[in-house]
Amino acid sequence: MPTYLITGANRGIGLELTRQLSARGDRVIGAARTPGAADELKAATDFVSTVDTSSEASIAAMAKRLASEPIDVLINNAGVFPDTGVTSCLETTTDMMLDAYRVNVIGPLLMTRAMLPNLEAGKRKLAVQISSNMGSNTEATRVKRTGHLAYCASKAALNMVNTLMANELTDRGVASVALHPGWVKTDMGGDNAELEIPAAVAKIIKTIDKLKPADNARFIDFEGKKLSW
Ligand SMILES: NC(=O)c1ccc[n+]([C@@H]2O[C@H](COP(=O)([O-])OP(=O)(O)OC[C@H]3O[C@@H](n4cnc5c(N)ncnc54)[C@H](OP(=O)(O)O)[C@@H]3O)[C@@H](O)[C@H]2O)c1
């Protein structure tokens, strides 16, 4: 039975990933900032862990707790969108940039690094960085995007983190992939999003199931389609 470690597992895409993977019999360690309050997560899996991905100490503590536990697939799903309503780049603040960078860029980097021994001990040896098509320069140019600079720049930076880690981790047998989950009706995606959570997550799981070492460093969407940087 493969083991998954999923961050931000208490709601949205992370919770549904935990539900669907657990329901088919996989072992899911669902990590949340405050698991004590995460009733839906506790109902979805027996394996709950604590991690605040903006805190190096919290990540180190989790790595210590999970030491020597093989992890097949790490899903760095936790994310923030600090500039949701900001439609002009000129209104982006330092705090928005730092919040987005801490959770969306540094968090996945530190998590992947901390869990590397666990991934090496697992069979699939796969890290999935939940990115966004809003981190695509091609897409931003196409739609002439002006707002959400902090979020978009953080996901573009996450894509670069993924590429550089993938270049290096492949020598240790571990693959890393950046995956856009689609525009999904979560707290972050909002009510106007295109995809219902269960349908989007079913496709994400199908795509993750098919990933091979040769997919290392790719930037793909929830259906496995290659995305432009
Ligand atoms: N929904 C979309 O349309 C969409 C599109 C593209 C990409 N994405 C990406 O998909 C991922 C999941 O998004 P979602 O739509 O499910 O968002 P969501 O419903 O807002 O959930 C975000 C999750 O991340 C957790 N989180 C935030 N900061 C954290 C931290 N410092 N440490 C640990 N956990 C933290 C939240 O925990 P708390 O409850 O403790 O805040 C929550 O569990 C994100 O990376 C997002 O950028 C989403």
Coordinates of C-alpha atoms and ligand atoms in Angstrom, one line a residue:
M1 CA 0.0 0.0 0.0
P2 CA 1.6 3.3 -1.1
T3 CA 2.0 6.1 1.5
Y4 CA 1.3 9.7 0.6
L5 CA 2.2 12.8 2.6
I6 CA -0.1 15.7 1.8
T7 CA 0.3 19.3 3.2
G8 CA -2.7 21.6 3.7
A9 CA -4.9 18.4 4.0
N10 CA -7.6 19.9 6.3
R11 CA -9.7 21.6 3.5
G12 CA -10.0 22.1 -0.2
I13 CA -7.9 20.1 -2.7
G14 CA -5.7 18.6 0.1
L15 CA -8.7 17.2 2.0
E16 CA -10.3 15.7 -1.0
L17 CA -7.0 14.1 -2.1
T18 CA -6.8 12.6 1.4
R19 CA -10.4 11.4 1.1
Q20 CA -10.1 9.8 -2.3
L21 CA -6.7 8.2 -1.8
S22 CA -7.7 6.8 1.6
A23 CA -11.0 5.5 0.2
R24 CA -9.2 3.4 -2.4
G25 CA -6.9 1.9 0.3
D26 CA -3.8 4.0 0.2
R27 CA -2.2 5.2 3.3
V28 CA -2.4 9.0 3.6
I29 CA -0.6 11.1 6.2
G30 CA -2.7 14.3 6.1
A31 CA -0.7 17.2 7.5
A32 CA -2.4 20.4 8.7
R33 CA -1.4 23.5 10.7
T34 CA -4.0 22.7 13.5
P35 CA -5.0 19.0 13.1
G36 CA -6.8 19.2 16.4
A37 CA -9.5 21.3 14.8
A38 CA -9.5 19.3 11.5
D39 CA -12.5 17.1 12.0
E40 CA -13.0 16.3 8.3
L41 CA -9.4 15.4 8.0
K42 CA -9.5 13.0 11.0
A43 CA -12.6 11.4 9.5
A44 CA -10.8 10.9 6.2
T45 CA -7.6 9.3 7.5
D46 CA -6.2 7.7 10.7
F47 CA -2.8 9.3 10.0
V48 CA -2.7 13.0 10.8
S49 CA 0.3 15.1 11.3
T50 CA 1.1 18.7 12.2
V51 CA 2.9 21.0 9.9
D52 CA 3.0 24.8 9.3
T53 CA 4.9 24.9 6.0
S54 CA 5.9 28.6 6.6
S55 CA 7.9 27.5 9.6
E56 CA 11.3 25.8 9.2
A57 CA 11.0 24.5 12.8
S58 CA 7.6 23.0 12.2
I59 CA 8.9 21.2 9.1
A60 CA 11.9 19.9 11.0
A61 CA 9.7 18.6 13.8
M62 CA 7.5 16.8 11.4
A63 CA 10.5 15.3 9.6
K64 CA 11.8 14.1 13.0
R65 CA 8.4 12.5 13.8
L66 CA 8.3 10.7 10.5
A67 CA 12.0 9.7 10.4
S68 CA 12.6 6.3 8.8
E69 CA 9.0 6.2 7.5
P70 CA 9.0 5.5 3.8
I71 CA 6.9 8.0 1.8
D72 CA 6.0 7.1 -1.8
V73 CA 4.5 10.4 -2.9
L74 CA 4.9 13.8 -1.2
I75 CA 2.2 16.3 -2.3
N76 CA 3.2 19.9 -1.5
N77 CA -0.4 21.2 -1.7
A78 CA -0.5 23.9 1.1
G79 CA -0.8 27.3 -0.5
V80 CA -2.0 30.9 0.1
F81 CA -3.3 33.6 -2.2
P82 CA -2.6 36.8 -0.2
D83 CA -3.6 39.2 -3.0
T84 CA -7.0 37.7 -4.1
G85 CA -8.7 41.0 -4.7
V86 CA -5.7 42.9 -6.0
T87 CA -6.1 43.7 -9.7
S88 CA -3.2 46.1 -10.1
C89 CA 0.5 45.3 -9.7
L90 CA 0.9 48.8 -8.2
E91 CA -1.1 47.8 -5.2
T92 CA 1.0 44.7 -4.3
T93 CA 2.5 45.1 -0.8
T94 CA 5.7 43.7 0.7
D95 CA 3.7 41.6 3.1
M96 CA 1.7 40.0 0.2
M97 CA 4.9 39.1 -1.5
L98 CA 6.5 37.7 1.6
D99 CA 3.4 35.7 2.6
A100 CA 3.1 34.1 -0.9
Y101 CA 6.8 33.4 -1.0
R102 CA 7.0 31.8 2.4
V103 CA 4.2 29.3 1.9
N104 CA 4.1 28.8 -1.9
V105 CA 7.9 28.7 -2.6
I106 CA 10.0 28.2 0.5
G107 CA 7.5 25.8 2.1
P108 CA 7.7 23.2 -0.8
L109 CA 11.4 23.6 -1.0
L110 CA 12.0 22.9 2.7
M111 CA 9.3 20.2 2.7
T112 CA 10.9 18.3 -0.2
R113 CA 14.4 18.7 1.3
A114 CA 13.2 17.5 4.8
M115 CA 11.3 14.5 3.4
L116 CA 14.1 13.4 0.9
P117 CA 15.2 10.5 3.1
N118 CA 11.6 9.3 3.4
L119 CA 11.1 9.6 -0.4
E120 CA 14.3 7.7 -1.1
A121 CA 13.0 5.0 1.2
G122 CA 9.7 4.8 -0.7
K123 CA 8.9 3.0 -3.9
R124 CA 7.4 5.8 -6.1
K125 CA 10.0 8.4 -5.1
L126 CA 7.8 11.3 -6.3
A127 CA 7.4 14.8 -5.1
V128 CA 4.4 16.7 -6.6
Q129 CA 4.5 20.5 -6.2
I130 CA 1.0 21.9 -6.5
S131 CA 1.6 24.9 -8.7
S132 CA -0.8 27.0 -10.9
N133 CA -1.2 28.1 -14.5
M134 CA -1.1 31.6 -12.9
G135 CA 2.6 30.9 -12.6
S136 CA 3.0 30.6 -16.3
N137 CA 4.6 33.6 -18.1
T138 CA 3.0 32.5 -21.4
E139 CA -0.4 32.5 -19.8
A140 CA 0.1 35.9 -18.1
T141 CA 1.2 37.4 -21.4
R142 CA -1.8 35.8 -23.3
V143 CA -4.4 37.2 -20.9
K144 CA -2.5 40.5 -20.3
R145 CA -2.7 39.8 -16.5
T146 CA -2.1 42.8 -14.2
G147 CA -3.2 41.7 -10.8
H148 CA -2.5 38.9 -8.3
L149 CA 1.2 39.6 -8.7
A150 CA 2.3 38.1 -5.4
Y151 CA 0.5 34.8 -6.1
C152 CA 1.5 34.6 -9.7
A153 CA 5.1 35.4 -9.0
S154 CA 5.2 32.9 -6.2
K155 CA 3.9 30.0 -8.4
A156 CA 6.4 31.0 -11.2
A157 CA 9.1 30.8 -8.5
L158 CA 7.8 27.4 -7.4
N159 CA 8.1 26.2 -10.9
M160 CA 11.8 27.2 -10.9
V161 CA 12.3 25.5 -7.5
N162 CA 10.7 22.4 -9.1
T163 CA 13.0 22.5 -12.1
L164 CA 16.2 22.9 -10.1
M165 CA 15.3 20.3 -7.5
A166 CA 14.3 17.9 -10.2
N167 CA 17.7 18.4 -11.9
E168 CA 19.4 17.4 -8.7
L169 CA 17.1 14.9 -7.1
T170 CA 17.0 12.7 -10.2
D171 CA 20.5 11.5 -9.3
R172 CA 19.0 10.2 -6.0
G173 CA 16.2 8.5 -7.9
V174 CA 13.5 11.0 -6.8
A175 CA 11.3 12.8 -9.4
S176 CA 9.7 16.2 -8.9
V177 CA 6.8 17.5 -10.9
A178 CA 4.9 20.9 -10.9
L179 CA 1.1 20.3 -11.3
H180 CA -1.7 22.8 -11.9
P181 CA -4.8 21.4 -10.3
G182 CA -7.3 23.2 -12.5
W183 CA -9.5 26.1 -11.4
V184 CA -11.4 24.4 -8.6
K185 CA -14.3 25.5 -6.3
T186 CA -12.4 25.7 -3.1
D187 CA -12.1 28.6 -0.6
M188 CA -9.2 29.8 -2.8
G189 CA -10.7 29.0 -6.2
G190 CA -14.1 30.6 -5.4
D191 CA -17.6 29.8 -6.4
N192 CA -17.1 30.7 -10.1
A193 CA -14.4 28.2 -10.6
E194 CA -14.8 25.7 -13.4
L195 CA -14.3 22.4 -11.5
E196 CA -16.1 20.8 -8.6
I197 CA -13.5 19.5 -6.0
P198 CA -14.2 15.8 -6.3
A199 CA -14.1 15.7 -10.1
A200 CA -10.8 17.8 -10.2
V201 CA -9.2 15.6 -7.5
A202 CA -10.2 12.4 -9.3
K203 CA -8.3 13.7 -12.4
I204 CA -5.3 14.8 -10.3
I205 CA -5.0 11.4 -8.8
K206 CA -5.3 9.7 -12.2
T207 CA -2.5 11.9 -13.5
I208 CA -0.3 11.4 -10.4
D209 CA -0.8 7.6 -10.8
K210 CA 0.6 7.7 -14.3
L211 CA 3.7 9.8 -13.5
K212 CA 7.0 8.1 -14.3
P213 CA 10.6 9.1 -13.6
A214 CA 10.8 10.4 -17.2
D215 CA 8.2 13.0 -16.2
N216 CA 10.8 14.6 -13.8
A217 CA 10.8 18.4 -14.0
R218 CA 7.7 18.7 -16.0
F219 CA 5.0 21.4 -15.6
I220 CA 1.6 19.8 -16.2
D221 CA -2.1 20.2 -15.5
F222 CA -4.5 18.0 -13.7
E223 CA -5.1 16.0 -16.9
G224 CA -1.4 15.5 -17.5
K225 CA -1.2 18.1 -20.3
K226 CA 2.1 19.9 -20.7
L227 CA 1.9 23.6 -19.7
S228 CA 4.0 26.5 -21.0
W229 CA 6.4 28.2 -18.6
Ligands
LIG1 N1 -8.4 26.2 -6.2 C1 -7.9 26.5 -7.3 O1 -8.6 26.9 -8.3 C2 -6.4 26.4 -7.5 C3 -5.9 26.7 -8.8 C4 -4.5 26.6 -9.0 C5 -3.7 26.2 -7.9 N2 -4.2 25.9 -6.7 C6 -3.3 25.5 -5.6 O2 -3.8 24.3 -5.0 C7 -3.4 24.2 -3.7 C8 -4.6 24.0 -2.8 O3 -5.5 25.1 -2.9 P1 -7.0 25.0 -2.5 O4 -7.7 25.6 -3.6 O5 -7.3 23.7 -1.9 O6 -6.9 26.2 -1.3 P2 -7.7 26.3 0.1 O7 -9.0 25.7 0.0 O8 -7.5 27.8 0.4 O9 -6.7 25.5 1.1 C9 -5.4 25.9 1.3 C10 -4.8 24.8 2.2 O10 -3.4 25.2 2.5 C11 -3.2 25.3 3.9 N3 -2.2 26.2 4.3 C12 -2.1 27.5 4.0 N4 -1.0 28.0 4.6 C13 -0.4 27.0 5.3 C14 0.8 26.8 6.1 N5 1.6 27.9 6.3 N6 1.1 25.6 6.6 C15 0.3 24.5 6.3 N7 -0.8 24.6 5.6 C16 -1.2 25.8 5.1 C17 -4.6 25.7 4.5 O11 -4.6 25.4 5.8 P3 -5.4 26.3 6.9 O12 -6.9 25.8 6.9 O13 -4.7 26.1 8.2 O14 -5.4 27.8 6.4 C18 -5.5 24.8 3.6 O15 -5.5 23.5 4.1 C19 -2.7 25.6 -3.4 O16 -1.3 25.4 -3.5 C20 -3.2 26.5 -4.5 O17 -2.3 27.5 -4.8 C21 -5.6 26.0 -6.5

